[in-house]
Amino acid sequence: MISILVPIYNCNVYPLVLELHKQCSDCGINFEILCQDDASQSNLNIFNKNVNALSDCSFVSLKENIAHRENRNSLAEQAKYQYLLFIDGDSIIIDNNYIKKYIDNLPDFDVIYGGRLHPEKCPSENQKLRWKYGRFIEDKTSENRRKKPYKSLLFNNTVIKKDCFNKVKFDKNIKKYGHDDTQLSYQLNLLQVKINHIENPVEHGDIDTNLDYLNKTKESLENLISLYQEEKIDVEFVRLIQLYYFLKKTKSVFIISKLYAVFEKSLLKNLTGNNPNLLAFNMFRVGYLCTIN
């Protein structure tokens, strides 16, 4: 029936697995839960080893880091069932019928995305940038996601048929953070697979600090430019690339990069502060994108 694949890096996954195991058992389905730590050497793996005591569950810690994309690919190769549920180790299950909702929606679709939510209150002022962007930009209802089914697809909390995943997979040649979902979604778009968006979100548990998220955003933008330059995604598929293409076509990239150099310190001061502004974040992203080359 279903293989639940949980890539881990430095987090305690046991509470998540315990809840998933209970819900799968209550549904009376054939299942397995595979957890794989990407050589984090974390002390939290002491708790993660308890996963091995649960039926149809396993936890392993890799000796060498293979990066998040290849960790997901590796888990998919090990999976024995037809359906793969990808869920990150820092996710929090907020619905007692989480598994049942997926099981009820499996027929007639190649991919099902349940969505993601951020907590109503920000955990701390030092995490406000990631929390705001997630809460007000990324968190979408299934109704809104269905308007752009491929562009709204993220691969945390997603069920995909194994034979469908094997046609695409994550690009193991890209090592930096970010836009692995974008590339995979674009490939699924080319194949025109059947996607369903349902209301079955998990909560984003481990929210980055402002500075960590800014550094990850830089890596993500560098990946995005690489995907564009290597023609691994189409210009029209990503709004930021559409904008970059327009700026390049109008010979404005150099001007934007110079303006970014002038205002960079002010932008960073706002974005690492207690009340980061999302408009400033967009200016930061566009400005940094224009400086990469």
PDB file of C-alpha atoms in Angstrom:
ATOM      1  CA  MET A   1       0.000   0.000   0.000  1.00  0.00           C
ATOM      2  CA  ILE A   2       2.132   2.923   1.249  1.00  0.00           C
ATOM      3  CA  SER A   3       5.778   3.623   2.130  1.00  0.00           C
ATOM      4  CA  ILE A   4       6.255   6.668   4.354  1.00  0.00           C
ATOM      5  CA  LEU A   5       9.689   8.191   3.713  1.00  0.00           C
ATOM      6  CA  VAL A   6      11.184  10.502   6.334  1.00  0.00           C
ATOM      7  CA  PRO A   7      14.492  12.227   5.518  1.00  0.00           C
ATOM      8  CA  ILE A   8      16.155  13.510   8.698  1.00  0.00           C
ATOM      9  CA  TYR A   9      18.912  15.887   9.627  1.00  0.00           C
ATOM     10  CA  ASN A  10      19.479  16.710  13.278  1.00  0.00           C
ATOM     11  CA  CYS A  11      15.938  16.280  14.590  1.00  0.00           C
ATOM     12  CA  ASN A  12      13.987  13.965  16.902  1.00  0.00           C
ATOM     13  CA  VAL A  13      11.657  12.085  14.577  1.00  0.00           C
ATOM     14  CA  TYR A  14      10.280   9.590  17.092  1.00  0.00           C
ATOM     15  CA  PRO A  15       7.091  11.549  18.078  1.00  0.00           C
ATOM     16  CA  LEU A  16       6.230  11.993  14.374  1.00  0.00           C
ATOM     17  CA  VAL A  17       6.779   8.309  13.581  1.00  0.00           C
ATOM     18  CA  LEU A  18       4.789   7.233  16.630  1.00  0.00           C
ATOM     19  CA  GLU A  19       1.771   9.216  15.412  1.00  0.00           C
ATOM     20  CA  LEU A  20       2.126   7.986  11.816  1.00  0.00           C
ATOM     21  CA  HIS A  21       2.461   4.392  13.028  1.00  0.00           C
ATOM     22  CA  LYS A  22      -0.702   4.695  15.148  1.00  0.00           C
ATOM     23  CA  GLN A  23      -2.748   6.160  12.296  1.00  0.00           C
ATOM     24  CA  CYS A  24      -1.557   3.567   9.764  1.00  0.00           C
ATOM     25  CA  SER A  25      -2.337   0.755  12.206  1.00  0.00           C
ATOM     26  CA  ASP A  26      -5.798   2.200  12.884  1.00  0.00           C
ATOM     27  CA  CYS A  27      -6.467   2.268   9.113  1.00  0.00           C
ATOM     28  CA  GLY A  28      -5.535  -1.422   8.853  1.00  0.00           C
ATOM     29  CA  ILE A  29      -3.314  -0.914   5.804  1.00  0.00           C
ATOM     30  CA  ASN A  30      -0.001  -2.395   4.700  1.00  0.00           C
ATOM     31  CA  PHE A  31       2.662   0.187   5.396  1.00  0.00           C
ATOM     32  CA  GLU A  32       6.287   0.875   6.219  1.00  0.00           C
ATOM     33  CA  ILE A  33       7.965   3.941   7.702  1.00  0.00           C
ATOM     34  CA  LEU A  34      11.582   4.462   6.625  1.00  0.00           C
ATOM     35  CA  CYS A  35      13.660   7.121   8.391  1.00  0.00           C
ATOM     36  CA  GLN A  36      17.159   8.053   7.280  1.00  0.00           C
ATOM     37  CA  ASP A  37      19.449  10.564   8.948  1.00  0.00           C
ATOM     38  CA  ASP A  38      21.892  12.224   6.534  1.00  0.00           C
ATOM     39  CA  ALA A  39      25.047  11.764   8.650  1.00  0.00           C
ATOM     40  CA  SER A  40      24.163  14.601  11.034  1.00  0.00           C
ATOM     41  CA  GLN A  41      25.950  12.854  13.942  1.00  0.00           C
ATOM     42  CA  SER A  42      23.221  14.379  16.110  1.00  0.00           C
ATOM     43  CA  ASN A  43      22.711  13.452  19.763  1.00  0.00           C
ATOM     44  CA  LEU A  44      18.997  13.302  18.912  1.00  0.00           C
ATOM     45  CA  ASN A  45      19.629  10.005  17.133  1.00  0.00           C
ATOM     46  CA  ILE A  46      19.542   8.404  20.594  1.00  0.00           C
ATOM     47  CA  PHE A  47      15.770   9.011  20.490  1.00  0.00           C
ATOM     48  CA  ASN A  48      15.494   8.140  16.798  1.00  0.00           C
ATOM     49  CA  LYS A  49      16.817   4.630  17.429  1.00  0.00           C
ATOM     50  CA  ASN A  50      13.545   3.904  19.263  1.00  0.00           C
ATOM     51  CA  VAL A  51      11.859   3.900  15.849  1.00  0.00           C
ATOM     52  CA  ASN A  52      13.361   0.451  15.231  1.00  0.00           C
ATOM     53  CA  ALA A  53      11.260  -0.986  18.068  1.00  0.00           C
ATOM     54  CA  LEU A  54       8.029  -0.171  16.182  1.00  0.00           C
ATOM     55  CA  SER A  55       6.625  -2.730  13.746  1.00  0.00           C
ATOM     56  CA  ASP A  56       7.226  -2.006  10.042  1.00  0.00           C
ATOM     57  CA  CYS A  57       9.486   0.946  10.921  1.00  0.00           C
ATOM     58  CA  SER A  58      13.212   1.521  10.552  1.00  0.00           C
ATOM     59  CA  PHE A  59      15.766   4.197  11.350  1.00  0.00           C
ATOM     60  CA  VAL A  60      19.298   4.355   9.966  1.00  0.00           C
ATOM     61  CA  SER A  61      21.980   7.014  10.194  1.00  0.00           C
ATOM     62  CA  LEU A  62      24.250   7.355   7.168  1.00  0.00           C
ATOM     63  CA  LYS A  63      28.006   7.463   7.705  1.00  0.00           C
ATOM     64  CA  GLU A  64      28.538  10.003   4.912  1.00  0.00           C
ATOM     65  CA  ASN A  65      26.407  12.999   3.992  1.00  0.00           C
ATOM     66  CA  ILE A  66      24.629  12.619   0.635  1.00  0.00           C
ATOM     67  CA  ALA A  67      22.510  15.834   0.785  1.00  0.00           C
ATOM     68  CA  HIS A  68      18.762  16.176   1.059  1.00  0.00           C
ATOM     69  CA  ARG A  69      17.840  15.349  -2.547  1.00  0.00           C
ATOM     70  CA  GLU A  70      19.821  12.113  -2.681  1.00  0.00           C
ATOM     71  CA  ASN A  71      18.534  11.172   0.770  1.00  0.00           C
ATOM     72  CA  ARG A  72      15.018  11.314  -0.639  1.00  0.00           C
ATOM     73  CA  ASN A  73      16.039   9.341  -3.735  1.00  0.00           C
ATOM     74  CA  SER A  74      17.705   6.725  -1.548  1.00  0.00           C
ATOM     75  CA  LEU A  75      14.582   6.294   0.593  1.00  0.00           C
ATOM     76  CA  ALA A  76      12.442   5.925  -2.537  1.00  0.00           C
ATOM     77  CA  GLU A  77      14.735   3.181  -3.867  1.00  0.00           C
ATOM     78  CA  GLN A  78      14.351   1.256  -0.609  1.00  0.00           C
ATOM     79  CA  ALA A  79      10.548   1.580  -0.544  1.00  0.00           C
ATOM     80  CA  LYS A  80       8.588  -1.590  -1.287  1.00  0.00           C
ATOM     81  CA  TYR A  81       5.069  -0.238  -1.760  1.00  0.00           C
ATOM     82  CA  GLN A  82       3.304   1.419  -4.686  1.00  0.00           C
ATOM     83  CA  TYR A  83       2.658   4.769  -3.018  1.00  0.00           C
ATOM     84  CA  LEU A  84       5.368   6.971  -1.479  1.00  0.00           C
ATOM     85  CA  LEU A  85       4.547   9.574   1.161  1.00  0.00           C
ATOM     86  CA  PHE A  86       7.382  12.088   1.587  1.00  0.00           C
ATOM     87  CA  ILE A  87       7.284  13.908   4.911  1.00  0.00           C
ATOM     88  CA  ASP A  88      10.173  15.842   6.468  1.00  0.00           C
ATOM     89  CA  GLY A  89      11.355  14.832   9.918  1.00  0.00           C
ATOM     90  CA  ASP A  90      10.526  18.210  11.494  1.00  0.00           C
ATOM     91  CA  SER A  91       6.859  18.063  10.447  1.00  0.00           C
ATOM     92  CA  ILE A  92       4.037  17.982  12.993  1.00  0.00           C
ATOM     93  CA  ILE A  93       0.833  16.005  12.374  1.00  0.00           C
ATOM     94  CA  ILE A  94      -2.179  18.151  13.319  1.00  0.00           C
ATOM     95  CA  ASP A  95      -5.060  15.894  12.190  1.00  0.00           C
ATOM     96  CA  ASN A  96      -6.035  12.532  13.702  1.00  0.00           C
ATOM     97  CA  ASN A  97      -7.314  11.453  10.264  1.00  0.00           C
ATOM     98  CA  TYR A  98      -4.176  12.526   8.401  1.00  0.00           C
ATOM     99  CA  ILE A  99      -3.353   9.092   6.926  1.00  0.00           C
ATOM    100  CA  LYS A 100      -6.996   8.217   6.263  1.00  0.00           C
ATOM    101  CA  LYS A 101      -7.456  11.376   4.183  1.00  0.00           C
ATOM    102  CA  TYR A 102      -4.608  10.300   1.915  1.00  0.00           C
ATOM    103  CA  ILE A 103      -5.854   6.706   1.661  1.00  0.00           C
ATOM    104  CA  ASP A 104      -9.340   7.929   0.703  1.00  0.00           C
ATOM    105  CA  ASN A 105      -7.888  10.073  -2.114  1.00  0.00           C
ATOM    106  CA  LEU A 106      -5.374   7.638  -3.651  1.00  0.00           C
ATOM    107  CA  PRO A 107      -7.412   6.341  -6.622  1.00  0.00           C
ATOM    108  CA  ASP A 108      -7.109   8.104  -9.992  1.00  0.00           C
ATOM    109  CA  PHE A 109      -4.143  10.344  -9.135  1.00  0.00           C
ATOM    110  CA  ASP A 110      -0.362  10.094  -9.592  1.00  0.00           C
ATOM    111  CA  VAL A 111       0.458  12.804  -7.035  1.00  0.00           C
ATOM    112  CA  ILE A 112      -1.448  14.177  -4.029  1.00  0.00           C
ATOM    113  CA  TYR A 113      -0.287  17.206  -2.042  1.00  0.00           C
ATOM    114  CA  GLY A 114      -1.825  17.930   1.340  1.00  0.00           C
ATOM    115  CA  GLY A 115      -0.354  21.367   1.992  1.00  0.00           C
ATOM    116  CA  ARG A 116       1.608  22.941   4.815  1.00  0.00           C
ATOM    117  CA  LEU A 117       0.858  25.359   7.634  1.00  0.00           C
ATOM    118  CA  HIS A 118       2.939  27.515   9.939  1.00  0.00           C
ATOM    119  CA  PRO A 119       1.914  28.089  13.564  1.00  0.00           C
ATOM    120  CA  GLU A 120      -0.495  30.956  14.254  1.00  0.00           C
ATOM    121  CA  LYS A 121       2.047  32.633  16.519  1.00  0.00           C
ATOM    122  CA  CYS A 122       5.699  33.118  15.645  1.00  0.00           C
ATOM    123  CA  PRO A 123       7.929  31.093  18.024  1.00  0.00           C
ATOM    124  CA  SER A 124      10.331  34.020  18.516  1.00  0.00           C
ATOM    125  CA  GLU A 125      11.225  37.410  17.046  1.00  0.00           C
ATOM    126  CA  ASN A 126      14.419  35.892  15.664  1.00  0.00           C
ATOM    127  CA  GLN A 127      12.341  33.585  13.436  1.00  0.00           C
ATOM    128  CA  LYS A 128       9.888  36.144  12.106  1.00  0.00           C
ATOM    129  CA  LEU A 129      11.165  36.318   8.524  1.00  0.00           C
ATOM    130  CA  ARG A 130      10.740  32.595   7.805  1.00  0.00           C
ATOM    131  CA  TRP A 131       7.482  32.507   9.759  1.00  0.00           C
ATOM    132  CA  LYS A 132       6.013  35.512   7.916  1.00  0.00           C
ATOM    133  CA  TYR A 133       6.990  34.224   4.487  1.00  0.00           C
ATOM    134  CA  GLY A 134       5.569  30.807   5.283  1.00  0.00           C
ATOM    135  CA  ARG A 135       2.402  32.079   6.944  1.00  0.00           C
ATOM    136  CA  PHE A 136       1.462  34.789   4.431  1.00  0.00           C
ATOM    137  CA  ILE A 137       3.004  33.580   1.154  1.00  0.00           C
ATOM    138  CA  GLU A 138       3.502  29.798   1.180  1.00  0.00           C
ATOM    139  CA  ASP A 139       0.516  28.566   3.213  1.00  0.00           C
ATOM    140  CA  LYS A 140      -2.335  28.084   0.749  1.00  0.00           C
ATOM    141  CA  THR A 141      -5.675  26.319   0.816  1.00  0.00           C
ATOM    142  CA  SER A 142      -6.263  23.386  -1.529  1.00  0.00           C
ATOM    143  CA  GLU A 143      -8.667  25.600  -3.502  1.00  0.00           C
ATOM    144  CA  ASN A 144      -5.925  28.137  -4.214  1.00  0.00           C
ATOM    145  CA  ARG A 145      -3.337  25.448  -4.953  1.00  0.00           C
ATOM    146  CA  ARG A 146      -5.577  23.830  -7.567  1.00  0.00           C
ATOM    147  CA  LYS A 147      -5.453  27.036  -9.641  1.00  0.00           C
ATOM    148  CA  LYS A 148      -1.772  26.316 -10.386  1.00  0.00           C
ATOM    149  CA  PRO A 149      -1.458  22.605  -9.525  1.00  0.00           C
ATOM    150  CA  TYR A 150       2.161  22.088 -10.597  1.00  0.00           C
ATOM    151  CA  LYS A 151       3.566  25.408  -9.384  1.00  0.00           C
ATOM    152  CA  SER A 152       1.896  24.937  -5.976  1.00  0.00           C
ATOM    153  CA  LEU A 153       3.462  21.527  -5.363  1.00  0.00           C
ATOM    154  CA  LEU A 154       5.983  21.031  -2.549  1.00  0.00           C
ATOM    155  CA  PHE A 155       7.547  17.673  -1.687  1.00  0.00           C
ATOM    156  CA  ASN A 156       7.084  17.779   2.035  1.00  0.00           C
ATOM    157  CA  ASN A 157       3.739  16.085   2.723  1.00  0.00           C
ATOM    158  CA  THR A 158       3.257  14.630  -0.753  1.00  0.00           C
ATOM    159  CA  VAL A 159       2.112  11.203  -1.933  1.00  0.00           C
ATOM    160  CA  ILE A 160       3.421  10.064  -5.312  1.00  0.00           C
ATOM    161  CA  LYS A 161       3.224   6.741  -7.122  1.00  0.00           C
ATOM    162  CA  LYS A 162       6.596   5.022  -7.105  1.00  0.00           C
ATOM    163  CA  ASP A 163       6.660   4.397 -10.854  1.00  0.00           C
ATOM    164  CA  CYS A 164       5.883   8.099 -11.388  1.00  0.00           C
ATOM    165  CA  PHE A 165       8.673   9.212  -9.033  1.00  0.00           C
ATOM    166  CA  ASN A 166      11.152   6.913 -10.786  1.00  0.00           C
ATOM    167  CA  LYS A 167      10.582   8.843 -14.019  1.00  0.00           C
ATOM    168  CA  VAL A 168      11.744  12.108 -12.460  1.00  0.00           C
ATOM    169  CA  LYS A 169      13.637  11.844  -9.123  1.00  0.00           C
ATOM    170  CA  PHE A 170      15.564  14.648  -7.454  1.00  0.00           C
ATOM    171  CA  ASP A 171      18.656  15.947  -9.230  1.00  0.00           C
ATOM    172  CA  LYS A 172      21.557  14.601  -7.168  1.00  0.00           C
ATOM    173  CA  ASN A 173      24.025  16.865  -8.997  1.00  0.00           C
ATOM    174  CA  ILE A 174      22.610  19.931  -7.235  1.00  0.00           C
ATOM    175  CA  LYS A 175      24.056  20.121  -3.732  1.00  0.00           C
ATOM    176  CA  LYS A 176      22.952  23.546  -2.509  1.00  0.00           C
ATOM    177  CA  TYR A 177      19.711  24.274  -0.675  1.00  0.00           C
ATOM    178  CA  GLY A 178      16.554  25.160  -2.545  1.00  0.00           C
ATOM    179  CA  HIS A 179      14.331  24.682  -5.586  1.00  0.00           C
ATOM    180  CA  ASP A 180      14.543  20.889  -5.675  1.00  0.00           C
ATOM    181  CA  ASP A 181      10.718  20.990  -5.466  1.00  0.00           C
ATOM    182  CA  THR A 182      10.632  23.432  -8.381  1.00  0.00           C
ATOM    183  CA  GLN A 183      12.642  21.220 -10.695  1.00  0.00           C
ATOM    184  CA  LEU A 184      10.717  18.065  -9.824  1.00  0.00           C
ATOM    185  CA  SER A 185       7.382  19.835 -10.223  1.00  0.00           C
ATOM    186  CA  TYR A 186       8.487  21.124 -13.621  1.00  0.00           C
ATOM    187  CA  GLN A 187       9.357  17.590 -14.749  1.00  0.00           C
ATOM    188  CA  LEU A 188       5.957  16.343 -13.565  1.00  0.00           C
ATOM    189  CA  ASN A 189       4.392  19.210 -15.513  1.00  0.00           C
ATOM    190  CA  LEU A 190       6.165  18.053 -18.674  1.00  0.00           C
ATOM    191  CA  LEU A 191       4.790  14.546 -18.116  1.00  0.00           C
ATOM    192  CA  GLN A 192       1.329  15.981 -17.373  1.00  0.00           C
ATOM    193  CA  VAL A 193       0.778  13.583 -14.486  1.00  0.00           C
ATOM    194  CA  LYS A 194      -2.521  13.727 -12.592  1.00  0.00           C
ATOM    195  CA  ILE A 195      -2.204  15.909  -9.483  1.00  0.00           C
ATOM    196  CA  ASN A 196      -4.739  16.336  -6.719  1.00  0.00           C
ATOM    197  CA  HIS A 197      -4.532  19.037  -4.038  1.00  0.00           C
ATOM    198  CA  ILE A 198      -6.353  18.226  -0.807  1.00  0.00           C
ATOM    199  CA  GLU A 199      -6.792  19.897   2.576  1.00  0.00           C
ATOM    200  CA  ASN A 200      -4.471  17.729   4.700  1.00  0.00           C
ATOM    201  CA  PRO A 201      -1.639  19.967   5.942  1.00  0.00           C
ATOM    202  CA  VAL A 202       1.213  19.280   8.311  1.00  0.00           C
ATOM    203  CA  GLU A 203       2.693  22.018  10.478  1.00  0.00           C
ATOM    204  CA  HIS A 204       6.197  23.296   9.760  1.00  0.00           C
ATOM    205  CA  GLY A 205       7.986  22.599  13.026  1.00  0.00           C
ATOM    206  CA  ASP A 206      11.607  23.717  12.797  1.00  0.00           C
ATOM    207  CA  ILE A 207      11.496  27.344  11.626  1.00  0.00           C
ATOM    208  CA  ASP A 208      14.814  28.925  10.612  1.00  0.00           C
ATOM    209  CA  THR A 209      16.242  31.992  12.296  1.00  0.00           C
ATOM    210  CA  ASN A 210      16.228  35.179  10.216  1.00  0.00           C
ATOM    211  CA  LEU A 211      19.926  34.954   9.367  1.00  0.00           C
ATOM    212  CA  ASP A 212      19.806  31.228   8.561  1.00  0.00           C
ATOM    213  CA  TYR A 213      16.856  31.772   6.254  1.00  0.00           C
ATOM    214  CA  LEU A 214      18.601  34.629   4.441  1.00  0.00           C
ATOM    215  CA  ASN A 215      21.638  32.405   3.835  1.00  0.00           C
ATOM    216  CA  LYS A 216      19.390  29.601   2.596  1.00  0.00           C
ATOM    217  CA  THR A 217      17.583  32.063   0.344  1.00  0.00           C
ATOM    218  CA  LYS A 218      20.899  33.049  -1.262  1.00  0.00           C
ATOM    219  CA  GLU A 219      21.719  29.391  -1.963  1.00  0.00           C
ATOM    220  CA  SER A 220      18.218  28.865  -3.295  1.00  0.00           C
ATOM    221  CA  LEU A 221      18.559  31.775  -5.738  1.00  0.00           C
ATOM    222  CA  GLU A 222      21.936  30.481  -6.909  1.00  0.00           C
ATOM    223  CA  ASN A 223      20.279  27.115  -7.603  1.00  0.00           C
ATOM    224  CA  LEU A 224      17.448  28.808  -9.453  1.00  0.00           C
ATOM    225  CA  ILE A 225      19.825  30.658 -11.774  1.00  0.00           C
ATOM    226  CA  SER A 226      21.728  27.423 -12.431  1.00  0.00           C
ATOM    227  CA  LEU A 227      18.501  25.602 -13.323  1.00  0.00           C
ATOM    228  CA  TYR A 228      17.596  28.431 -15.693  1.00  0.00           C
ATOM    229  CA  GLN A 229      21.030  28.591 -17.334  1.00  0.00           C
ATOM    230  CA  GLU A 230      21.211  24.813 -17.739  1.00  0.00           C
ATOM    231  CA  GLU A 231      17.697  24.844 -19.248  1.00  0.00           C
ATOM    232  CA  LYS A 232      16.364  22.469 -16.602  1.00  0.00           C
ATOM    233  CA  ILE A 233      13.292  24.657 -16.073  1.00  0.00           C
ATOM    234  CA  ASP A 234      11.316  26.890 -18.395  1.00  0.00           C
ATOM    235  CA  VAL A 235      11.345  30.674 -17.938  1.00  0.00           C
ATOM    236  CA  GLU A 236       7.557  30.772 -17.636  1.00  0.00           C
ATOM    237  CA  PHE A 237       7.450  28.200 -14.823  1.00  0.00           C
ATOM    238  CA  VAL A 238       8.965  30.426 -12.107  1.00  0.00           C
ATOM    239  CA  ARG A 239       7.871  34.016 -11.547  1.00  0.00           C
ATOM    240  CA  LEU A 240      11.304  35.124 -10.303  1.00  0.00           C
ATOM    241  CA  ILE A 241      12.945  33.771 -13.445  1.00  0.00           C
ATOM    242  CA  GLN A 242      10.331  35.550 -15.578  1.00  0.00           C
ATOM    243  CA  LEU A 243      11.313  38.783 -13.846  1.00  0.00           C
ATOM    244  CA  TYR A 244      15.024  38.058 -14.209  1.00  0.00           C
ATOM    245  CA  TYR A 245      14.556  37.294 -17.913  1.00  0.00           C
ATOM    246  CA  PHE A 246      12.697  40.611 -18.363  1.00  0.00           C
ATOM    247  CA  LEU A 247      15.432  42.549 -16.536  1.00  0.00           C
ATOM    248  CA  LYS A 248      18.089  40.834 -18.632  1.00  0.00           C
ATOM    249  CA  LYS A 249      16.211  41.525 -21.848  1.00  0.00           C
ATOM    250  CA  THR A 250      15.857  45.217 -20.957  1.00  0.00           C
ATOM    251  CA  LYS A 251      19.503  45.373 -19.855  1.00  0.00           C
ATOM    252  CA  SER A 252      18.477  46.304 -16.297  1.00  0.00           C
ATOM    253  CA  VAL A 253      20.311  43.565 -14.375  1.00  0.00           C
ATOM    254  CA  PHE A 254      23.439  45.687 -13.939  1.00  0.00           C
ATOM    255  CA  ILE A 255      21.422  48.675 -12.669  1.00  0.00           C
ATOM    256  CA  ILE A 256      19.499  46.529 -10.165  1.00  0.00           C
ATOM    257  CA  SER A 257      22.735  44.954  -8.915  1.00  0.00           C
ATOM    258  CA  LYS A 258      24.225  48.408  -8.299  1.00  0.00           C
ATOM    259  CA  LEU A 259      21.100  49.567  -6.452  1.00  0.00           C
ATOM    260  CA  TYR A 260      21.244  46.377  -4.373  1.00  0.00           C
ATOM    261  CA  ALA A 261      24.838  47.141  -3.424  1.00  0.00           C
ATOM    262  CA  VAL A 262      23.739  50.567  -2.148  1.00  0.00           C
ATOM    263  CA  PHE A 263      20.764  49.321  -0.122  1.00  0.00           C
ATOM    264  CA  GLU A 264      22.034  45.872   0.920  1.00  0.00           C
ATOM    265  CA  LYS A 265      22.992  46.855   4.478  1.00  0.00           C
ATOM    266  CA  SER A 266      19.631  48.541   5.079  1.00  0.00           C
ATOM    267  CA  LEU A 267      17.758  45.538   3.726  1.00  0.00           C
ATOM    268  CA  LEU A 268      19.756  43.092   5.843  1.00  0.00           C
ATOM    269  CA  LYS A 269      19.243  45.235   8.941  1.00  0.00           C
ATOM    270  CA  ASN A 270      15.485  45.064   8.436  1.00  0.00           C
ATOM    271  CA  LEU A 271      15.371  41.361   7.545  1.00  0.00           C
ATOM    272  CA  THR A 272      17.486  40.231  10.507  1.00  0.00           C
ATOM    273  CA  GLY A 273      15.601  42.504  12.910  1.00  0.00           C
ATOM    274  CA  ASN A 274      12.518  41.934  15.053  1.00  0.00           C
ATOM    275  CA  ASN A 275       9.990  43.004  12.434  1.00  0.00           C
ATOM    276  CA  PRO A 276      11.180  42.014   8.935  1.00  0.00           C
ATOM    277  CA  ASN A 277       9.200  43.381   6.009  1.00  0.00           C
ATOM    278  CA  LEU A 278       8.173  41.007   3.194  1.00  0.00           C
ATOM    279  CA  LEU A 279       8.471  43.781   0.588  1.00  0.00           C
ATOM    280  CA  ALA A 280      12.071  44.287   1.721  1.00  0.00           C
ATOM    281  CA  PHE A 281      12.553  40.522   1.431  1.00  0.00           C
ATOM    282  CA  ASN A 282      11.356  40.580  -2.179  1.00  0.00           C
ATOM    283  CA  MET A 283      13.703  43.487  -2.925  1.00  0.00           C
ATOM    284  CA  PHE A 284      16.526  41.489  -1.344  1.00  0.00           C
ATOM    285  CA  ARG A 285      15.731  38.432  -3.481  1.00  0.00           C
ATOM    286  CA  VAL A 286      15.553  40.351  -6.757  1.00  0.00           C
ATOM    287  CA  GLY A 287      18.681  42.334  -5.920  1.00  0.00           C
ATOM    288  CA  TYR A 288      20.712  39.284  -4.981  1.00  0.00           C
ATOM    289  CA  LEU A 289      19.475  37.416  -8.051  1.00  0.00           C
ATOM    290  CA  CYS A 290      20.905  40.188 -10.238  1.00  0.00           C
ATOM    291  CA  THR A 291      24.328  40.055  -8.520  1.00  0.00           C
ATOM    292  CA  ILE A 292      24.914  36.308  -8.947  1.00  0.00           C
ATOM    293  CA  ASN A 293      26.525  36.631 -12.366  1.00  0.00           C
TER     294      ASN A 293
END
